[in-house]
Amino acid sequence: MIEVADTAVDLHRFFERALRATFRDLAFHDDPAAAYLADVLTRFARTENLYPKGTALPRLDTVVDMMLEIEAAWREGSSHWAPEREVSVRRHIGDYTLFMTGIFRERVERTAGSRYYIDAGKRAYRFVSEHDRARARGERAPYRRLADGFEGYAHALDYARRVHFGDHPRHPFFRLGFE
């Protein structure tokens, strides 16, 4: 078990360094989104985090599945009724669409359309940002920044993949076989 934790720490450190270098290269100086994106990349290195189990569906493989999960969370009288789940699913939609649009841009363009993913991601991050603001908790992560700069962050992830991830022989995303 310690080996897995050490690997996750090393992977997070790798992603954080690569993203900070990317942000410097692209003049996104001191952007707080870098740490959040490193967390997303580290989390999504595990397939079960990229495609989590749903409550209404066995697995959330697509944005449509995620939207169905939100709908089920609001269905009164259902065993899946849990409106608070909408926030976590929408955050996942934002993370998933940004990840896929940035890391697997060619696949998104081939199978789903990048405009659909960009619009869904922006809406999701905006929802989470407003939810946090309305609950007077302040933002735990830069959701508003991610919503407003979605295309720029997707470009930064694509740049990081092409420039900073390519030389890493154990890069976890090479094993996913999307491209």
PDB file of C-alpha atoms in Angstrom:
ATOM      1  CA  MET A   1       0.000   0.000   0.000  1.00  0.00           C
ATOM      2  CA  ILE A   2       2.848   2.394   0.748  1.00  0.00           C
ATOM      3  CA  GLU A   3       4.170   1.835  -2.763  1.00  0.00           C
ATOM      4  CA  VAL A   4       0.878   3.066  -4.286  1.00  0.00           C
ATOM      5  CA  ALA A   5       0.912   6.167  -2.081  1.00  0.00           C
ATOM      6  CA  ASP A   6       4.519   6.879  -3.011  1.00  0.00           C
ATOM      7  CA  THR A   7       3.667   6.486  -6.688  1.00  0.00           C
ATOM      8  CA  ALA A   8       0.747   8.922  -6.347  1.00  0.00           C
ATOM      9  CA  VAL A   9       2.988  11.464  -4.615  1.00  0.00           C
ATOM     10  CA  ASP A  10       5.652  11.079  -7.313  1.00  0.00           C
ATOM     11  CA  LEU A  11       3.029  11.355 -10.028  1.00  0.00           C
ATOM     12  CA  HIS A  12       1.507  14.454  -8.449  1.00  0.00           C
ATOM     13  CA  ARG A  13       4.946  16.015  -8.142  1.00  0.00           C
ATOM     14  CA  PHE A  14       5.639  15.190 -11.823  1.00  0.00           C
ATOM     15  CA  PHE A  15       2.350  16.772 -12.943  1.00  0.00           C
ATOM     16  CA  GLU A  16       2.788  19.827 -10.751  1.00  0.00           C
ATOM     17  CA  ARG A  17       6.291  20.479 -12.100  1.00  0.00           C
ATOM     18  CA  ALA A  18       5.157  19.932 -15.691  1.00  0.00           C
ATOM     19  CA  LEU A  19       2.168  22.256 -15.270  1.00  0.00           C
ATOM     20  CA  ARG A  20       4.187  24.967 -13.556  1.00  0.00           C
ATOM     21  CA  ALA A  21       6.712  24.789 -16.424  1.00  0.00           C
ATOM     22  CA  THR A  22       3.836  24.898 -18.909  1.00  0.00           C
ATOM     23  CA  PHE A  23       2.277  27.890 -17.180  1.00  0.00           C
ATOM     24  CA  ARG A  24       5.654  29.677 -17.245  1.00  0.00           C
ATOM     25  CA  ASP A  25       6.083  28.844 -20.935  1.00  0.00           C
ATOM     26  CA  LEU A  26       2.583  30.174 -21.705  1.00  0.00           C
ATOM     27  CA  ALA A  27       2.889  33.193 -19.361  1.00  0.00           C
ATOM     28  CA  PHE A  28       0.155  32.030 -16.926  1.00  0.00           C
ATOM     29  CA  HIS A  29       2.326  33.223 -14.033  1.00  0.00           C
ATOM     30  CA  ASP A  30       1.364  32.210 -10.488  1.00  0.00           C
ATOM     31  CA  ASP A  31      -1.962  30.836 -11.628  1.00  0.00           C
ATOM     32  CA  PRO A  32      -3.658  28.942  -8.755  1.00  0.00           C
ATOM     33  CA  ALA A  33      -5.251  26.581 -11.287  1.00  0.00           C
ATOM     34  CA  ALA A  34      -1.898  24.796 -11.762  1.00  0.00           C
ATOM     35  CA  ALA A  35      -2.140  22.987  -8.428  1.00  0.00           C
ATOM     36  CA  TYR A  36      -5.783  22.078  -9.052  1.00  0.00           C
ATOM     37  CA  LEU A  37      -4.978  20.707 -12.515  1.00  0.00           C
ATOM     38  CA  ALA A  38      -2.104  18.646 -11.074  1.00  0.00           C
ATOM     39  CA  ASP A  39      -4.638  17.143  -8.654  1.00  0.00           C
ATOM     40  CA  VAL A  40      -7.028  16.369 -11.536  1.00  0.00           C
ATOM     41  CA  LEU A  41      -4.290  14.692 -13.592  1.00  0.00           C
ATOM     42  CA  THR A  42      -3.144  12.646 -10.605  1.00  0.00           C
ATOM     43  CA  ARG A  43      -6.704  11.589  -9.775  1.00  0.00           C
ATOM     44  CA  PHE A  44      -7.510  10.674 -13.392  1.00  0.00           C
ATOM     45  CA  ALA A  45      -4.388   8.553 -13.745  1.00  0.00           C
ATOM     46  CA  ARG A  46      -6.587   5.898 -12.139  1.00  0.00           C
ATOM     47  CA  THR A  47      -9.339   4.752 -14.516  1.00  0.00           C
ATOM     48  CA  GLU A  48     -11.880   4.292 -11.722  1.00  0.00           C
ATOM     49  CA  ASN A  49     -11.584   8.024 -10.998  1.00  0.00           C
ATOM     50  CA  LEU A  50     -11.902   9.022 -14.634  1.00  0.00           C
ATOM     51  CA  TYR A  51     -14.986   6.820 -15.056  1.00  0.00           C
ATOM     52  CA  PRO A  52     -16.488   6.596 -11.545  1.00  0.00           C
ATOM     53  CA  LYS A  53     -19.345   4.398 -10.436  1.00  0.00           C
ATOM     54  CA  GLY A  54     -22.694   6.082 -10.549  1.00  0.00           C
ATOM     55  CA  THR A  55     -25.688   5.606  -8.326  1.00  0.00           C
ATOM     56  CA  ALA A  56     -28.195   5.441 -11.187  1.00  0.00           C
ATOM     57  CA  LEU A  57     -25.785   3.926 -13.727  1.00  0.00           C
ATOM     58  CA  PRO A  58     -23.082   1.333 -13.120  1.00  0.00           C
ATOM     59  CA  ARG A  59     -20.345   3.607 -14.474  1.00  0.00           C
ATOM     60  CA  LEU A  60     -20.185   7.200 -15.704  1.00  0.00           C
ATOM     61  CA  ASP A  61     -18.396   6.833 -19.036  1.00  0.00           C
ATOM     62  CA  THR A  62     -19.702   9.866 -20.917  1.00  0.00           C
ATOM     63  CA  VAL A  63     -20.920  13.391 -20.271  1.00  0.00           C
ATOM     64  CA  VAL A  64     -24.423  12.155 -21.113  1.00  0.00           C
ATOM     65  CA  ASP A  65     -24.105   9.471 -18.405  1.00  0.00           C
ATOM     66  CA  MET A  66     -23.092  12.194 -15.962  1.00  0.00           C
ATOM     67  CA  MET A  67     -26.110  14.320 -16.898  1.00  0.00           C
ATOM     68  CA  LEU A  68     -28.366  11.285 -16.389  1.00  0.00           C
ATOM     69  CA  GLU A  69     -26.760  10.838 -12.972  1.00  0.00           C
ATOM     70  CA  ILE A  70     -27.705  14.427 -12.079  1.00  0.00           C
ATOM     71  CA  GLU A  71     -31.254  13.873 -13.295  1.00  0.00           C
ATOM     72  CA  ALA A  72     -31.547  10.719 -11.180  1.00  0.00           C
ATOM     73  CA  ALA A  73     -30.258  12.589  -8.129  1.00  0.00           C
ATOM     74  CA  TRP A  74     -33.274  14.913  -8.368  1.00  0.00           C
ATOM     75  CA  ARG A  75     -35.923  12.273  -9.073  1.00  0.00           C
ATOM     76  CA  GLU A  76     -38.158  12.419  -6.004  1.00  0.00           C
ATOM     77  CA  GLY A  77     -39.233   9.114  -4.584  1.00  0.00           C
ATOM     78  CA  SER A  78     -36.283   7.394  -6.217  1.00  0.00           C
ATOM     79  CA  SER A  79     -33.761   5.417  -4.214  1.00  0.00           C
ATOM     80  CA  HIS A  80     -31.146   7.632  -5.900  1.00  0.00           C
ATOM     81  CA  TRP A  81     -32.662  10.925  -4.663  1.00  0.00           C
ATOM     82  CA  ALA A  82     -29.714  13.006  -3.456  1.00  0.00           C
ATOM     83  CA  PRO A  83     -29.771  16.582  -4.830  1.00  0.00           C
ATOM     84  CA  GLU A  84     -26.449  17.409  -3.136  1.00  0.00           C
ATOM     85  CA  ARG A  85     -24.821  14.885  -5.480  1.00  0.00           C
ATOM     86  CA  GLU A  86     -25.319  17.335  -8.343  1.00  0.00           C
ATOM     87  CA  VAL A  87     -22.392  19.467  -7.176  1.00  0.00           C
ATOM     88  CA  SER A  88     -19.898  16.590  -7.154  1.00  0.00           C
ATOM     89  CA  VAL A  89     -21.118  15.283 -10.516  1.00  0.00           C
ATOM     90  CA  ARG A  90     -20.923  18.742 -12.091  1.00  0.00           C
ATOM     91  CA  ARG A  91     -17.398  19.182 -10.721  1.00  0.00           C
ATOM     92  CA  HIS A  92     -16.542  15.835 -12.300  1.00  0.00           C
ATOM     93  CA  ILE A  93     -18.048  17.000 -15.605  1.00  0.00           C
ATOM     94  CA  GLY A  94     -15.822  20.087 -15.503  1.00  0.00           C
ATOM     95  CA  ASP A  95     -12.737  18.052 -14.620  1.00  0.00           C
ATOM     96  CA  TYR A  96     -13.518  15.307 -17.144  1.00  0.00           C
ATOM     97  CA  THR A  97     -14.237  17.639 -20.073  1.00  0.00           C
ATOM     98  CA  LEU A  98     -11.158  19.767 -19.348  1.00  0.00           C
ATOM     99  CA  PHE A  99      -8.976  16.670 -19.016  1.00  0.00           C
ATOM    100  CA  MET A 100     -10.292  15.075 -22.204  1.00  0.00           C
ATOM    101  CA  THR A 101     -10.214  18.323 -24.198  1.00  0.00           C
ATOM    102  CA  GLY A 102      -6.656  19.016 -23.075  1.00  0.00           C
ATOM    103  CA  ILE A 103      -5.011  15.606 -22.905  1.00  0.00           C
ATOM    104  CA  PHE A 104      -7.000  13.770 -25.602  1.00  0.00           C
ATOM    105  CA  ARG A 105      -8.045  16.652 -27.842  1.00  0.00           C
ATOM    106  CA  GLU A 106      -7.901  14.581 -31.034  1.00  0.00           C
ATOM    107  CA  ARG A 107     -10.205  11.915 -29.576  1.00  0.00           C
ATOM    108  CA  VAL A 108     -12.714  14.509 -28.389  1.00  0.00           C
ATOM    109  CA  GLU A 109     -12.767  16.148 -31.810  1.00  0.00           C
ATOM    110  CA  ARG A 110     -13.207  12.757 -33.462  1.00  0.00           C
ATOM    111  CA  THR A 111     -15.919  11.349 -31.186  1.00  0.00           C
ATOM    112  CA  ALA A 112     -17.804  14.082 -29.348  1.00  0.00           C
ATOM    113  CA  GLY A 113     -16.929  17.505 -30.633  1.00  0.00           C
ATOM    114  CA  SER A 114     -14.737  19.849 -28.662  1.00  0.00           C
ATOM    115  CA  ARG A 115     -17.340  22.666 -28.620  1.00  0.00           C
ATOM    116  CA  TYR A 116     -19.791  20.383 -26.750  1.00  0.00           C
ATOM    117  CA  TYR A 117     -17.119  19.478 -24.183  1.00  0.00           C
ATOM    118  CA  ILE A 118     -15.981  23.085 -23.772  1.00  0.00           C
ATOM    119  CA  ASP A 119     -19.531  24.347 -23.237  1.00  0.00           C
ATOM    120  CA  ALA A 120     -20.383  21.501 -20.824  1.00  0.00           C
ATOM    121  CA  GLY A 121     -17.167  22.063 -18.863  1.00  0.00           C
ATOM    122  CA  LYS A 122     -17.667  25.808 -18.571  1.00  0.00           C
ATOM    123  CA  ARG A 123     -21.274  25.363 -17.390  1.00  0.00           C
ATOM    124  CA  ALA A 124     -20.226  22.731 -14.862  1.00  0.00           C
ATOM    125  CA  TYR A 125     -17.412  24.801 -13.347  1.00  0.00           C
ATOM    126  CA  ARG A 126     -19.627  27.892 -13.268  1.00  0.00           C
ATOM    127  CA  PHE A 127     -22.322  25.905 -11.415  1.00  0.00           C
ATOM    128  CA  VAL A 128     -19.838  24.632  -8.816  1.00  0.00           C
ATOM    129  CA  SER A 129     -18.380  28.118  -8.390  1.00  0.00           C
ATOM    130  CA  GLU A 130     -21.821  29.648  -7.825  1.00  0.00           C
ATOM    131  CA  HIS A 131     -22.803  26.847  -5.470  1.00  0.00           C
ATOM    132  CA  ASP A 132     -19.714  27.453  -3.326  1.00  0.00           C
ATOM    133  CA  ARG A 133     -20.284  31.204  -3.393  1.00  0.00           C
ATOM    134  CA  ALA A 134     -23.960  30.850  -2.458  1.00  0.00           C
ATOM    135  CA  ARG A 135     -23.112  28.604   0.467  1.00  0.00           C
ATOM    136  CA  ALA A 136     -20.707  31.327   1.667  1.00  0.00           C
ATOM    137  CA  ARG A 137     -17.867  28.852   1.767  1.00  0.00           C
ATOM    138  CA  GLY A 138     -15.733  30.688  -0.708  1.00  0.00           C
ATOM    139  CA  GLU A 139     -14.144  28.693  -3.460  1.00  0.00           C
ATOM    140  CA  ARG A 140     -12.019  25.756  -2.390  1.00  0.00           C
ATOM    141  CA  ALA A 141     -10.607  25.566  -5.884  1.00  0.00           C
ATOM    142  CA  PRO A 142     -10.474  28.054  -8.746  1.00  0.00           C
ATOM    143  CA  TYR A 143     -13.741  26.945 -10.383  1.00  0.00           C
ATOM    144  CA  ARG A 144     -14.711  30.390 -11.692  1.00  0.00           C
ATOM    145  CA  ARG A 145     -11.240  30.838 -13.159  1.00  0.00           C
ATOM    146  CA  LEU A 146     -11.508  27.394 -14.791  1.00  0.00           C
ATOM    147  CA  ALA A 147     -14.932  28.265 -16.248  1.00  0.00           C
ATOM    148  CA  ASP A 148     -13.801  31.617 -17.616  1.00  0.00           C
ATOM    149  CA  GLY A 149     -10.503  30.345 -19.015  1.00  0.00           C
ATOM    150  CA  PHE A 150     -11.548  26.824 -20.005  1.00  0.00           C
ATOM    151  CA  GLU A 151     -10.119  26.941 -23.544  1.00  0.00           C
ATOM    152  CA  GLY A 152      -6.823  28.380 -22.310  1.00  0.00           C
ATOM    153  CA  TYR A 153      -6.461  25.676 -19.667  1.00  0.00           C
ATOM    154  CA  ALA A 154      -7.338  22.970 -22.210  1.00  0.00           C
ATOM    155  CA  HIS A 155      -4.631  24.402 -24.467  1.00  0.00           C
ATOM    156  CA  ALA A 156      -2.196  24.395 -21.518  1.00  0.00           C
ATOM    157  CA  LEU A 157      -2.934  20.700 -20.844  1.00  0.00           C
ATOM    158  CA  ASP A 158      -2.446  19.890 -24.516  1.00  0.00           C
ATOM    159  CA  TYR A 159       0.832  21.819 -24.499  1.00  0.00           C
ATOM    160  CA  ALA A 160       1.973  20.061 -21.306  1.00  0.00           C
ATOM    161  CA  ARG A 161       1.169  16.675 -22.849  1.00  0.00           C
ATOM    162  CA  ARG A 162       3.094  17.422 -26.034  1.00  0.00           C
ATOM    163  CA  VAL A 163       6.060  19.251 -24.479  1.00  0.00           C
ATOM    164  CA  HIS A 164       6.479  18.005 -20.909  1.00  0.00           C
ATOM    165  CA  PHE A 165       4.829  14.569 -20.728  1.00  0.00           C
ATOM    166  CA  GLY A 166       6.334  12.978 -23.818  1.00  0.00           C
ATOM    167  CA  ASP A 167       9.647  12.049 -22.257  1.00  0.00           C
ATOM    168  CA  HIS A 168       8.186  10.408 -19.190  1.00  0.00           C
ATOM    169  CA  PRO A 169       8.432   6.652 -19.902  1.00  0.00           C
ATOM    170  CA  ARG A 170       5.877   5.598 -17.260  1.00  0.00           C
ATOM    171  CA  HIS A 171       3.347   8.286 -18.091  1.00  0.00           C
ATOM    172  CA  PRO A 172      -0.021   6.812 -17.019  1.00  0.00           C
ATOM    173  CA  PHE A 173      -2.024   8.309 -19.871  1.00  0.00           C
ATOM    174  CA  PHE A 174      -0.044   6.377 -22.481  1.00  0.00           C
ATOM    175  CA  ARG A 175      -1.712   3.209 -21.166  1.00  0.00           C
ATOM    176  CA  LEU A 176      -5.268   4.465 -21.738  1.00  0.00           C
ATOM    177  CA  GLY A 177      -5.019   3.963 -25.504  1.00  0.00           C
ATOM    178  CA  PHE A 178      -7.240   6.898 -26.508  1.00  0.00           C
ATOM    179  CA  GLU A 179      -5.074   8.125 -29.354  1.00  0.00           C
TER     180      GLU A 179
END
